[in-house]
Amino acid sequence: MALEFDTSFDPAYGRAVTVAPDVQRITAGNPSPFTFHGTNSYLIGRETLAVIDPGPEDDAHLETLLMAIAGRPVSHIFVSHTHRDHSPLAARLKELTGAPTLAEGPHRPARALRGEVNPLDASADLGFVPDVALADNALTEGDGWAIRTVLTPGHTANHVVFALEGTGTLFSADHVMAWSTSIVAPPDGAMADYMSSLDKLLARDDRLLLPGHGGPVAAPGRFMRGLKTHRKMRERAILERIRAGDRTIKAMVAAIYRDTDPRLHGAAGLSVLAHLEDLVARGLVATDGEPAIDGFFVPAG
């Protein structure tokens, strides 16, 4: 199944956009190759609100959020994961509104470090600790709305998505986005976890996904099946490169991502490493010791 991305998105900086009944989207002005046009924050409710992913530490974005809140009480601040484009503003919003923060937990790697320096620490909000730690399937009820937590590790170990109960709407954060695939980069992320979480979402019957970046996914089942196929094709491409004689991640990236923005090649290398960790664990690829970014990879057997 071919995967078609939708990059037709108007961020509407500085104002709130209604994207579903009682749901508004506010996009932060932090565009980049990794964030598309910026991070989406969401307001849920009419009288008393919930906020999902307050966003980066940014005065202008905070001002826009407060304008959209318009003096209404905020009862909950949900955080999907602890990257610096999603969680840092939670602290200031909590101080201003008195609302507790809710998330799976603090930032942590998906696996233990292997004598390496984590290159992803710069993108992690290591200071965030939620007031409420959310378990899988936890239901949080507010004023006229209820949000169910769905744990979806993969992009990060503590990644979650939030289902607006009874509406078919799911806030998919960075796990599923219409404009691009999610970055899965060890040691913070894990490909096996990502694929398992994708299957978990495929088993649901959501009708609308509202991602952390870019516009909505209106046909979630078809799109996520395409995502799964895309990941499997990437896995096959890596296996083919190894069988063709490529032995390093650098060589694989040069071949597989030759048409990709060079600024993304570092992230691409970590994505290849995520696949290789899974392939080694499944006995399809061999390497000396644990898979590493500078490792030497050969066909198993």
PDB file of C-alpha atoms in Angstrom:
ATOM      1  CA  MET A   1       0.000   0.000   0.000  1.00  0.00           C
ATOM      2  CA  ALA A   2       1.505   3.315  -1.092  1.00  0.00           C
ATOM      3  CA  LEU A   3       1.920   5.916   1.622  1.00  0.00           C
ATOM      4  CA  GLU A   4       0.854   9.411   0.608  1.00  0.00           C
ATOM      5  CA  PHE A   5       1.827  12.324   2.831  1.00  0.00           C
ATOM      6  CA  ASP A   6      -0.201  15.519   3.079  1.00  0.00           C
ATOM      7  CA  THR A   7       1.920  18.653   3.391  1.00  0.00           C
ATOM      8  CA  SER A   8      -0.902  21.110   2.679  1.00  0.00           C
ATOM      9  CA  PHE A   9      -1.076  22.769   6.075  1.00  0.00           C
ATOM     10  CA  ASP A  10      -1.715  26.356   7.177  1.00  0.00           C
ATOM     11  CA  PRO A  11      -0.228  26.857  10.662  1.00  0.00           C
ATOM     12  CA  ALA A  12      -2.311  30.012  11.261  1.00  0.00           C
ATOM     13  CA  TYR A  13       0.290  31.386  13.649  1.00  0.00           C
ATOM     14  CA  GLY A  14      -1.055  33.586  16.411  1.00  0.00           C
ATOM     15  CA  ARG A  15      -4.601  32.294  16.473  1.00  0.00           C
ATOM     16  CA  ALA A  16      -6.664  29.257  17.412  1.00  0.00           C
ATOM     17  CA  VAL A  17      -8.280  27.109  14.714  1.00  0.00           C
ATOM     18  CA  THR A  18     -11.296  24.898  15.405  1.00  0.00           C
ATOM     19  CA  VAL A  19     -10.473  21.395  14.133  1.00  0.00           C
ATOM     20  CA  ALA A  20     -13.279  19.338  15.756  1.00  0.00           C
ATOM     21  CA  PRO A  21     -16.250  20.051  18.030  1.00  0.00           C
ATOM     22  CA  ASP A  22     -14.897  21.732  21.185  1.00  0.00           C
ATOM     23  CA  VAL A  23     -11.300  21.264  19.974  1.00  0.00           C
ATOM     24  CA  GLN A  24      -8.998  24.092  18.925  1.00  0.00           C
ATOM     25  CA  ARG A  25      -5.483  23.834  17.517  1.00  0.00           C
ATOM     26  CA  ILE A  26      -2.772  26.421  18.095  1.00  0.00           C
ATOM     27  CA  THR A  27       0.500  25.971  16.208  1.00  0.00           C
ATOM     28  CA  ALA A  28       3.722  27.284  17.715  1.00  0.00           C
ATOM     29  CA  GLY A  29       6.083  29.293  15.556  1.00  0.00           C
ATOM     30  CA  ASN A  30       8.932  26.783  15.764  1.00  0.00           C
ATOM     31  CA  PRO A  31       9.214  25.427  12.211  1.00  0.00           C
ATOM     32  CA  SER A  32      12.126  23.138  11.356  1.00  0.00           C
ATOM     33  CA  PRO A  33      12.892  20.018   9.307  1.00  0.00           C
ATOM     34  CA  PHE A  34      11.842  18.015  12.376  1.00  0.00           C
ATOM     35  CA  THR A  35       8.750  19.986  13.464  1.00  0.00           C
ATOM     36  CA  PHE A  36       7.285  20.867  10.025  1.00  0.00           C
ATOM     37  CA  HIS A  37       5.502  24.238  10.501  1.00  0.00           C
ATOM     38  CA  GLY A  38       5.640  23.942  14.301  1.00  0.00           C
ATOM     39  CA  THR A  39       4.221  22.100  17.284  1.00  0.00           C
ATOM     40  CA  ASN A  40       0.454  21.798  17.627  1.00  0.00           C
ATOM     41  CA  SER A  41      -1.104  22.506  21.022  1.00  0.00           C
ATOM     42  CA  TYR A  42      -4.770  21.621  21.526  1.00  0.00           C
ATOM     43  CA  LEU A  43      -7.521  23.066  23.725  1.00  0.00           C
ATOM     44  CA  ILE A  44     -10.431  20.772  24.605  1.00  0.00           C
ATOM     45  CA  GLY A  45     -13.740  21.844  26.115  1.00  0.00           C
ATOM     46  CA  ARG A  46     -16.017  24.865  26.390  1.00  0.00           C
ATOM     47  CA  GLU A  47     -16.267  26.161  29.940  1.00  0.00           C
ATOM     48  CA  THR A  48     -13.387  24.389  31.702  1.00  0.00           C
ATOM     49  CA  LEU A  49     -10.550  23.343  29.415  1.00  0.00           C
ATOM     50  CA  ALA A  50      -7.831  20.764  28.995  1.00  0.00           C
ATOM     51  CA  VAL A  51      -4.603  21.532  27.160  1.00  0.00           C
ATOM     52  CA  ILE A  52      -2.671  18.895  25.246  1.00  0.00           C
ATOM     53  CA  ASP A  53       1.037  19.568  24.598  1.00  0.00           C
ATOM     54  CA  PRO A  54       1.619  23.196  25.649  1.00  0.00           C
ATOM     55  CA  GLY A  55       4.652  23.270  23.375  1.00  0.00           C
ATOM     56  CA  PRO A  56       8.113  24.821  23.426  1.00  0.00           C
ATOM     57  CA  GLU A  57       9.364  27.533  25.753  1.00  0.00           C
ATOM     58  CA  ASP A  58       8.126  30.453  23.675  1.00  0.00           C
ATOM     59  CA  ASP A  59       6.563  33.714  24.867  1.00  0.00           C
ATOM     60  CA  ALA A  60       4.530  34.309  21.703  1.00  0.00           C
ATOM     61  CA  HIS A  61       3.039  30.813  21.805  1.00  0.00           C
ATOM     62  CA  LEU A  62       2.144  31.201  25.477  1.00  0.00           C
ATOM     63  CA  GLU A  63       0.447  34.503  24.696  1.00  0.00           C
ATOM     64  CA  THR A  64      -1.603  32.888  21.914  1.00  0.00           C
ATOM     65  CA  LEU A  65      -2.589  30.009  24.202  1.00  0.00           C
ATOM     66  CA  LEU A  66      -3.742  32.437  26.887  1.00  0.00           C
ATOM     67  CA  MET A  67      -5.713  34.467  24.353  1.00  0.00           C
ATOM     68  CA  ALA A  68      -7.499  31.315  23.208  1.00  0.00           C
ATOM     69  CA  ILE A  69      -8.117  30.189  26.796  1.00  0.00           C
ATOM     70  CA  ALA A  70      -9.702  33.616  27.287  1.00  0.00           C
ATOM     71  CA  GLY A  71      -9.812  33.499  31.070  1.00  0.00           C
ATOM     72  CA  ARG A  72     -11.581  30.143  31.279  1.00  0.00           C
ATOM     73  CA  PRO A  73     -10.413  27.672  33.926  1.00  0.00           C
ATOM     74  CA  VAL A  74      -7.910  25.023  32.825  1.00  0.00           C
ATOM     75  CA  SER A  75      -8.311  21.781  34.758  1.00  0.00           C
ATOM     76  CA  HIS A  76      -5.677  19.534  33.126  1.00  0.00           C
ATOM     77  CA  ILE A  77      -2.445  19.892  31.142  1.00  0.00           C
ATOM     78  CA  PHE A  78      -1.665  16.705  29.198  1.00  0.00           C
ATOM     79  CA  VAL A  79       1.802  16.035  27.765  1.00  0.00           C
ATOM     80  CA  SER A  80       2.333  13.379  25.094  1.00  0.00           C
ATOM     81  CA  HIS A  81       6.111  13.085  25.545  1.00  0.00           C
ATOM     82  CA  THR A  82       9.130  14.983  26.751  1.00  0.00           C
ATOM     83  CA  HIS A  83      10.741  16.507  23.698  1.00  0.00           C
ATOM     84  CA  ARG A  84      11.563  20.200  23.944  1.00  0.00           C
ATOM     85  CA  ASP A  85       9.003  21.121  21.314  1.00  0.00           C
ATOM     86  CA  HIS A  86       6.128  19.579  23.325  1.00  0.00           C
ATOM     87  CA  SER A  87       6.526  19.779  27.105  1.00  0.00           C
ATOM     88  CA  PRO A  88       8.608  22.767  28.335  1.00  0.00           C
ATOM     89  CA  LEU A  89       5.785  25.335  28.344  1.00  0.00           C
ATOM     90  CA  ALA A  90       3.782  23.098  30.700  1.00  0.00           C
ATOM     91  CA  ALA A  91       5.593  24.564  33.720  1.00  0.00           C
ATOM     92  CA  ARG A  92       4.608  28.179  32.975  1.00  0.00           C
ATOM     93  CA  LEU A  93       1.083  27.236  31.976  1.00  0.00           C
ATOM     94  CA  LYS A  94       0.692  25.293  35.219  1.00  0.00           C
ATOM     95  CA  GLU A  95       1.929  28.303  37.194  1.00  0.00           C
ATOM     96  CA  LEU A  96      -0.558  30.594  35.462  1.00  0.00           C
ATOM     97  CA  THR A  97      -3.585  28.287  35.581  1.00  0.00           C
ATOM     98  CA  GLY A  98      -2.993  26.041  38.603  1.00  0.00           C
ATOM     99  CA  ALA A  99      -3.759  22.969  36.485  1.00  0.00           C
ATOM    100  CA  PRO A 100      -1.831  19.743  37.166  1.00  0.00           C
ATOM    101  CA  THR A 101       0.338  18.152  34.481  1.00  0.00           C
ATOM    102  CA  LEU A 102      -0.399  14.602  33.316  1.00  0.00           C
ATOM    103  CA  ALA A 103       1.947  12.342  31.332  1.00  0.00           C
ATOM    104  CA  GLU A 104       3.361   8.830  31.318  1.00  0.00           C
ATOM    105  CA  GLY A 105       6.453   9.910  33.237  1.00  0.00           C
ATOM    106  CA  PRO A 106       9.759  11.763  33.013  1.00  0.00           C
ATOM    107  CA  HIS A 107      12.053  11.420  30.038  1.00  0.00           C
ATOM    108  CA  ARG A 108      14.091   8.222  29.846  1.00  0.00           C
ATOM    109  CA  PRO A 109      15.839   6.190  27.140  1.00  0.00           C
ATOM    110  CA  ALA A 110      14.146   3.139  25.668  1.00  0.00           C
ATOM    111  CA  ARG A 111      17.220   1.094  26.559  1.00  0.00           C
ATOM    112  CA  ALA A 112      20.305   1.426  28.736  1.00  0.00           C
ATOM    113  CA  LEU A 113      23.198   3.432  27.306  1.00  0.00           C
ATOM    114  CA  ARG A 114      25.997   1.245  25.948  1.00  0.00           C
ATOM    115  CA  GLY A 115      28.992   3.340  26.873  1.00  0.00           C
ATOM    116  CA  GLU A 116      27.699   6.013  24.496  1.00  0.00           C
ATOM    117  CA  VAL A 117      26.905   9.677  24.855  1.00  0.00           C
ATOM    118  CA  ASN A 118      23.210  10.168  24.127  1.00  0.00           C
ATOM    119  CA  PRO A 119      23.112  12.588  21.173  1.00  0.00           C
ATOM    120  CA  LEU A 120      19.418  13.207  21.793  1.00  0.00           C
ATOM    121  CA  ASP A 121      19.721  14.754  25.260  1.00  0.00           C
ATOM    122  CA  ALA A 122      19.700  18.223  23.686  1.00  0.00           C
ATOM    123  CA  SER A 123      16.186  17.601  22.375  1.00  0.00           C
ATOM    124  CA  ALA A 124      14.839  16.150  25.638  1.00  0.00           C
ATOM    125  CA  ASP A 125      13.053  18.056  28.390  1.00  0.00           C
ATOM    126  CA  LEU A 126      14.906  16.379  31.241  1.00  0.00           C
ATOM    127  CA  GLY A 127      13.369  18.610  33.904  1.00  0.00           C
ATOM    128  CA  PHE A 128       9.733  17.675  33.312  1.00  0.00           C
ATOM    129  CA  VAL A 129       8.071  15.463  35.923  1.00  0.00           C
ATOM    130  CA  PRO A 130       4.281  15.128  35.668  1.00  0.00           C
ATOM    131  CA  ASP A 131       2.057  15.718  38.678  1.00  0.00           C
ATOM    132  CA  VAL A 132       0.029  12.678  37.613  1.00  0.00           C
ATOM    133  CA  ALA A 133       1.616   9.602  36.012  1.00  0.00           C
ATOM    134  CA  LEU A 134      -0.786   8.098  33.496  1.00  0.00           C
ATOM    135  CA  ALA A 135      -1.213   4.347  33.081  1.00  0.00           C
ATOM    136  CA  ASP A 136      -2.393   2.698  29.892  1.00  0.00           C
ATOM    137  CA  ASN A 137      -6.160   3.026  29.397  1.00  0.00           C
ATOM    138  CA  ALA A 138      -6.492   5.588  32.210  1.00  0.00           C
ATOM    139  CA  LEU A 139      -9.613   7.716  31.838  1.00  0.00           C
ATOM    140  CA  THR A 140      -9.420  11.346  32.911  1.00  0.00           C
ATOM    141  CA  GLU A 141     -12.771  13.132  33.109  1.00  0.00           C
ATOM    142  CA  GLY A 142     -13.269  16.859  32.811  1.00  0.00           C
ATOM    143  CA  ASP A 143     -16.067  19.348  32.247  1.00  0.00           C
ATOM    144  CA  GLY A 144     -18.022  17.824  29.358  1.00  0.00           C
ATOM    145  CA  TRP A 145     -15.139  15.697  28.062  1.00  0.00           C
ATOM    146  CA  ALA A 146     -13.142  12.598  28.944  1.00  0.00           C
ATOM    147  CA  ILE A 147      -9.672  11.678  27.718  1.00  0.00           C
ATOM    148  CA  ARG A 148      -8.349   8.123  27.603  1.00  0.00           C
ATOM    149  CA  THR A 149      -4.617   7.499  27.702  1.00  0.00           C
ATOM    150  CA  VAL A 150      -3.115   5.089  25.182  1.00  0.00           C
ATOM    151  CA  LEU A 151       0.548   4.295  25.819  1.00  0.00           C
ATOM    152  CA  THR A 152       2.488   4.296  22.534  1.00  0.00           C
ATOM    153  CA  PRO A 153       6.235   3.931  23.180  1.00  0.00           C
ATOM    154  CA  GLY A 154       8.446   4.066  20.128  1.00  0.00           C
ATOM    155  CA  HIS A 155       9.205   7.682  19.213  1.00  0.00           C
ATOM    156  CA  THR A 156      10.168   8.036  22.875  1.00  0.00           C
ATOM    157  CA  ALA A 157       9.869   5.542  25.712  1.00  0.00           C
ATOM    158  CA  ASN A 158       7.257   7.715  27.443  1.00  0.00           C
ATOM    159  CA  HIS A 159       5.182   8.615  24.375  1.00  0.00           C
ATOM    160  CA  VAL A 160       1.389   8.520  24.773  1.00  0.00           C
ATOM    161  CA  VAL A 161      -1.577   9.461  22.623  1.00  0.00           C
ATOM    162  CA  PHE A 162      -4.898  10.716  23.925  1.00  0.00           C
ATOM    163  CA  ALA A 163      -8.356   9.611  22.812  1.00  0.00           C
ATOM    164  CA  LEU A 164     -11.259  12.012  23.220  1.00  0.00           C
ATOM    165  CA  GLU A 165     -13.765   9.510  24.543  1.00  0.00           C
ATOM    166  CA  GLY A 166     -16.922   8.966  22.537  1.00  0.00           C
ATOM    167  CA  THR A 167     -15.844  11.088  19.556  1.00  0.00           C
ATOM    168  CA  GLY A 168     -13.539   8.908  17.442  1.00  0.00           C
ATOM    169  CA  THR A 169     -10.869  11.614  17.741  1.00  0.00           C
ATOM    170  CA  LEU A 170      -7.332  10.704  18.790  1.00  0.00           C
ATOM    171  CA  PHE A 171      -4.511  13.164  19.505  1.00  0.00           C
ATOM    172  CA  SER A 172      -1.669  11.167  17.953  1.00  0.00           C
ATOM    173  CA  ALA A 173       1.234  13.486  18.857  1.00  0.00           C
ATOM    174  CA  ASP A 174       4.426  12.328  17.078  1.00  0.00           C
ATOM    175  CA  HIS A 175       3.463   8.696  16.629  1.00  0.00           C
ATOM    176  CA  VAL A 176       1.310   9.231  13.528  1.00  0.00           C
ATOM    177  CA  MET A 177       1.506  12.423  11.449  1.00  0.00           C
ATOM    178  CA  ALA A 178       0.094  13.200   8.021  1.00  0.00           C
ATOM    179  CA  TRP A 179       3.122  15.110   6.746  1.00  0.00           C
ATOM    180  CA  SER A 180       5.927  12.657   7.547  1.00  0.00           C
ATOM    181  CA  THR A 181       6.948   9.466   9.288  1.00  0.00           C
ATOM    182  CA  SER A 182       7.887   9.666  12.952  1.00  0.00           C
ATOM    183  CA  ILE A 183      11.566   9.721  13.881  1.00  0.00           C
ATOM    184  CA  VAL A 184      12.517   6.610  15.853  1.00  0.00           C
ATOM    185  CA  ALA A 185      16.034   7.168  17.166  1.00  0.00           C
ATOM    186  CA  PRO A 186      17.889   5.073  19.769  1.00  0.00           C
ATOM    187  CA  PRO A 187      18.502   5.218  22.631  1.00  0.00           C
ATOM    188  CA  ASP A 188      15.388   7.363  23.245  1.00  0.00           C
ATOM    189  CA  GLY A 189      13.222   5.432  20.808  1.00  0.00           C
ATOM    190  CA  ALA A 190      12.901   1.806  19.744  1.00  0.00           C
ATOM    191  CA  MET A 191      11.630   0.411  16.442  1.00  0.00           C
ATOM    192  CA  ALA A 192      10.132  -2.759  17.924  1.00  0.00           C
ATOM    193  CA  ASP A 193       8.175  -0.605  20.389  1.00  0.00           C
ATOM    194  CA  TYR A 194       7.062   1.748  17.622  1.00  0.00           C
ATOM    195  CA  MET A 195       5.732  -1.063  15.446  1.00  0.00           C
ATOM    196  CA  SER A 196       3.934  -2.661  18.385  1.00  0.00           C
ATOM    197  CA  SER A 197       2.320   0.680  19.245  1.00  0.00           C
ATOM    198  CA  LEU A 198       1.292   1.150  15.619  1.00  0.00           C
ATOM    199  CA  ASP A 199      -0.465  -2.225  15.705  1.00  0.00           C
ATOM    200  CA  LYS A 200      -2.153  -1.132  18.927  1.00  0.00           C
ATOM    201  CA  LEU A 201      -3.583   1.957  17.217  1.00  0.00           C
ATOM    202  CA  LEU A 202      -4.590  -0.069  14.149  1.00  0.00           C
ATOM    203  CA  ALA A 203      -6.713  -2.229  16.434  1.00  0.00           C
ATOM    204  CA  ARG A 204      -8.717   0.849  17.457  1.00  0.00           C
ATOM    205  CA  ASP A 205     -11.541   2.419  15.433  1.00  0.00           C
ATOM    206  CA  ASP A 206     -10.582   6.095  15.576  1.00  0.00           C
ATOM    207  CA  ARG A 207     -11.958   8.219  12.740  1.00  0.00           C
ATOM    208  CA  LEU A 208      -9.779  11.332  13.050  1.00  0.00           C
ATOM    209  CA  LEU A 209      -6.175  11.767  14.169  1.00  0.00           C
ATOM    210  CA  LEU A 210      -4.939  15.187  15.287  1.00  0.00           C
ATOM    211  CA  PRO A 211      -1.123  15.027  15.277  1.00  0.00           C
ATOM    212  CA  GLY A 212       1.570  16.989  17.084  1.00  0.00           C
ATOM    213  CA  HIS A 213       2.716  18.534  13.792  1.00  0.00           C
ATOM    214  CA  GLY A 214       0.826  19.291  10.611  1.00  0.00           C
ATOM    215  CA  GLY A 215      -2.752  18.649   9.669  1.00  0.00           C
ATOM    216  CA  PRO A 216      -5.227  15.889  10.526  1.00  0.00           C
ATOM    217  CA  VAL A 217      -5.254  12.288   9.358  1.00  0.00           C
ATOM    218  CA  ALA A 218      -8.801  11.749   8.107  1.00  0.00           C
ATOM    219  CA  ALA A 219      -8.526   8.046   7.187  1.00  0.00           C
ATOM    220  CA  PRO A 220      -6.455   6.663  10.079  1.00  0.00           C
ATOM    221  CA  GLY A 221      -6.711   2.953   9.338  1.00  0.00           C
ATOM    222  CA  ARG A 222      -5.598   3.222   5.725  1.00  0.00           C
ATOM    223  CA  PHE A 223      -2.851   5.709   6.566  1.00  0.00           C
ATOM    224  CA  MET A 224      -1.447   3.639   9.435  1.00  0.00           C
ATOM    225  CA  ARG A 225      -1.436   0.504   7.299  1.00  0.00           C
ATOM    226  CA  GLY A 226       0.585   2.558   4.824  1.00  0.00           C
ATOM    227  CA  LEU A 227       2.953   3.596   7.606  1.00  0.00           C
ATOM    228  CA  LYS A 228       3.442  -0.015   8.584  1.00  0.00           C
ATOM    229  CA  THR A 229       4.166  -0.998   4.977  1.00  0.00           C
ATOM    230  CA  HIS A 230       6.597   1.916   4.673  1.00  0.00           C
ATOM    231  CA  ARG A 231       8.541   0.761   7.735  1.00  0.00           C
ATOM    232  CA  LYS A 232       8.669  -2.795   6.425  1.00  0.00           C
ATOM    233  CA  MET A 233       9.964  -1.502   3.078  1.00  0.00           C
ATOM    234  CA  ARG A 234      12.660   0.465   4.891  1.00  0.00           C
ATOM    235  CA  GLU A 235      13.615  -2.688   6.766  1.00  0.00           C
ATOM    236  CA  ARG A 236      13.877  -4.602   3.497  1.00  0.00           C
ATOM    237  CA  ALA A 237      15.996  -1.823   1.982  1.00  0.00           C
ATOM    238  CA  ILE A 238      18.448  -2.074   4.884  1.00  0.00           C
ATOM    239  CA  LEU A 239      18.658  -5.847   4.508  1.00  0.00           C
ATOM    240  CA  GLU A 240      19.263  -5.452   0.768  1.00  0.00           C
ATOM    241  CA  ARG A 241      22.065  -2.934   1.353  1.00  0.00           C
ATOM    242  CA  ILE A 242      23.752  -5.297   3.812  1.00  0.00           C
ATOM    243  CA  ARG A 243      23.441  -8.199   1.386  1.00  0.00           C
ATOM    244  CA  ALA A 244      24.877  -5.940  -1.332  1.00  0.00           C
ATOM    245  CA  GLY A 245      27.955  -5.305   0.789  1.00  0.00           C
ATOM    246  CA  ASP A 246      27.221  -2.173   2.820  1.00  0.00           C
ATOM    247  CA  ARG A 247      28.653  -2.675   6.292  1.00  0.00           C
ATOM    248  CA  THR A 248      28.173   0.701   7.988  1.00  0.00           C
ATOM    249  CA  ILE A 249      25.174   2.877   8.742  1.00  0.00           C
ATOM    250  CA  LYS A 250      26.842   5.784   6.939  1.00  0.00           C
ATOM    251  CA  ALA A 251      26.987   3.759   3.715  1.00  0.00           C
ATOM    252  CA  MET A 252      23.380   2.622   4.093  1.00  0.00           C
ATOM    253  CA  VAL A 253      22.122   6.172   4.672  1.00  0.00           C
ATOM    254  CA  ALA A 254      24.011   7.450   1.613  1.00  0.00           C
ATOM    255  CA  ALA A 255      22.221   4.884  -0.555  1.00  0.00           C
ATOM    256  CA  ILE A 256      18.758   4.709   1.015  1.00  0.00           C
ATOM    257  CA  TYR A 257      18.324   8.414   1.799  1.00  0.00           C
ATOM    258  CA  ARG A 258      20.095   9.884  -1.230  1.00  0.00           C
ATOM    259  CA  ASP A 259      17.049  12.032  -2.057  1.00  0.00           C
ATOM    260  CA  THR A 260      16.511  13.219   1.538  1.00  0.00           C
ATOM    261  CA  ASP A 261      17.448  16.659   2.869  1.00  0.00           C
ATOM    262  CA  PRO A 262      21.076  16.272   4.059  1.00  0.00           C
ATOM    263  CA  ARG A 263      20.122  18.059   7.283  1.00  0.00           C
ATOM    264  CA  LEU A 264      18.100  14.954   8.141  1.00  0.00           C
ATOM    265  CA  HIS A 265      20.857  12.421   7.485  1.00  0.00           C
ATOM    266  CA  GLY A 266      21.891  12.346  11.141  1.00  0.00           C
ATOM    267  CA  ALA A 267      18.341  11.446  12.156  1.00  0.00           C
ATOM    268  CA  ALA A 268      18.191   8.982   9.260  1.00  0.00           C
ATOM    269  CA  GLY A 269      21.285   7.250  10.621  1.00  0.00           C
ATOM    270  CA  LEU A 270      19.628   6.844  13.996  1.00  0.00           C
ATOM    271  CA  SER A 271      16.502   5.512  12.293  1.00  0.00           C
ATOM    272  CA  VAL A 272      18.616   2.922  10.466  1.00  0.00           C
ATOM    273  CA  LEU A 273      20.194   2.028  13.814  1.00  0.00           C
ATOM    274  CA  ALA A 274      16.689   1.534  15.264  1.00  0.00           C
ATOM    275  CA  HIS A 275      15.884  -0.909  12.468  1.00  0.00           C
ATOM    276  CA  LEU A 276      19.227  -2.665  12.917  1.00  0.00           C
ATOM    277  CA  GLU A 277      18.660  -3.104  16.650  1.00  0.00           C
ATOM    278  CA  ASP A 278      15.402  -4.861  15.802  1.00  0.00           C
ATOM    279  CA  LEU A 279      16.946  -6.913  12.977  1.00  0.00           C
ATOM    280  CA  VAL A 280      19.814  -8.066  15.189  1.00  0.00           C
ATOM    281  CA  ALA A 281      17.374  -8.992  17.971  1.00  0.00           C
ATOM    282  CA  ARG A 282      15.389 -11.056  15.443  1.00  0.00           C
ATOM    283  CA  GLY A 283      18.503 -12.842  14.197  1.00  0.00           C
ATOM    284  CA  LEU A 284      18.444 -11.401  10.672  1.00  0.00           C
ATOM    285  CA  VAL A 285      21.611  -9.277  10.945  1.00  0.00           C
ATOM    286  CA  ALA A 286      24.838  -9.861  12.877  1.00  0.00           C
ATOM    287  CA  THR A 287      27.282  -7.417  14.453  1.00  0.00           C
ATOM    288  CA  ASP A 288      30.039  -7.482  17.039  1.00  0.00           C
ATOM    289  CA  GLY A 289      28.499  -6.869  20.453  1.00  0.00           C
ATOM    290  CA  GLU A 290      25.501  -4.594  20.644  1.00  0.00           C
ATOM    291  CA  PRO A 291      24.354  -2.634  17.577  1.00  0.00           C
ATOM    292  CA  ALA A 292      26.002   0.790  17.500  1.00  0.00           C
ATOM    293  CA  ILE A 293      25.927   3.840  15.262  1.00  0.00           C
ATOM    294  CA  ASP A 294      29.537   3.154  14.234  1.00  0.00           C
ATOM    295  CA  GLY A 295      29.093  -0.619  14.134  1.00  0.00           C
ATOM    296  CA  PHE A 296      29.905  -3.143  11.390  1.00  0.00           C
ATOM    297  CA  PHE A 297      26.933  -5.142  10.147  1.00  0.00           C
ATOM    298  CA  VAL A 298      26.763  -8.371   8.128  1.00  0.00           C
ATOM    299  CA  PRO A 299      24.044 -10.816   7.100  1.00  0.00           C
ATOM    300  CA  ALA A 300      23.260 -13.312   9.846  1.00  0.00           C
ATOM    301  CA  GLY A 301      24.309 -16.888   9.269  1.00  0.00           C
TER     302      GLY A 301
END
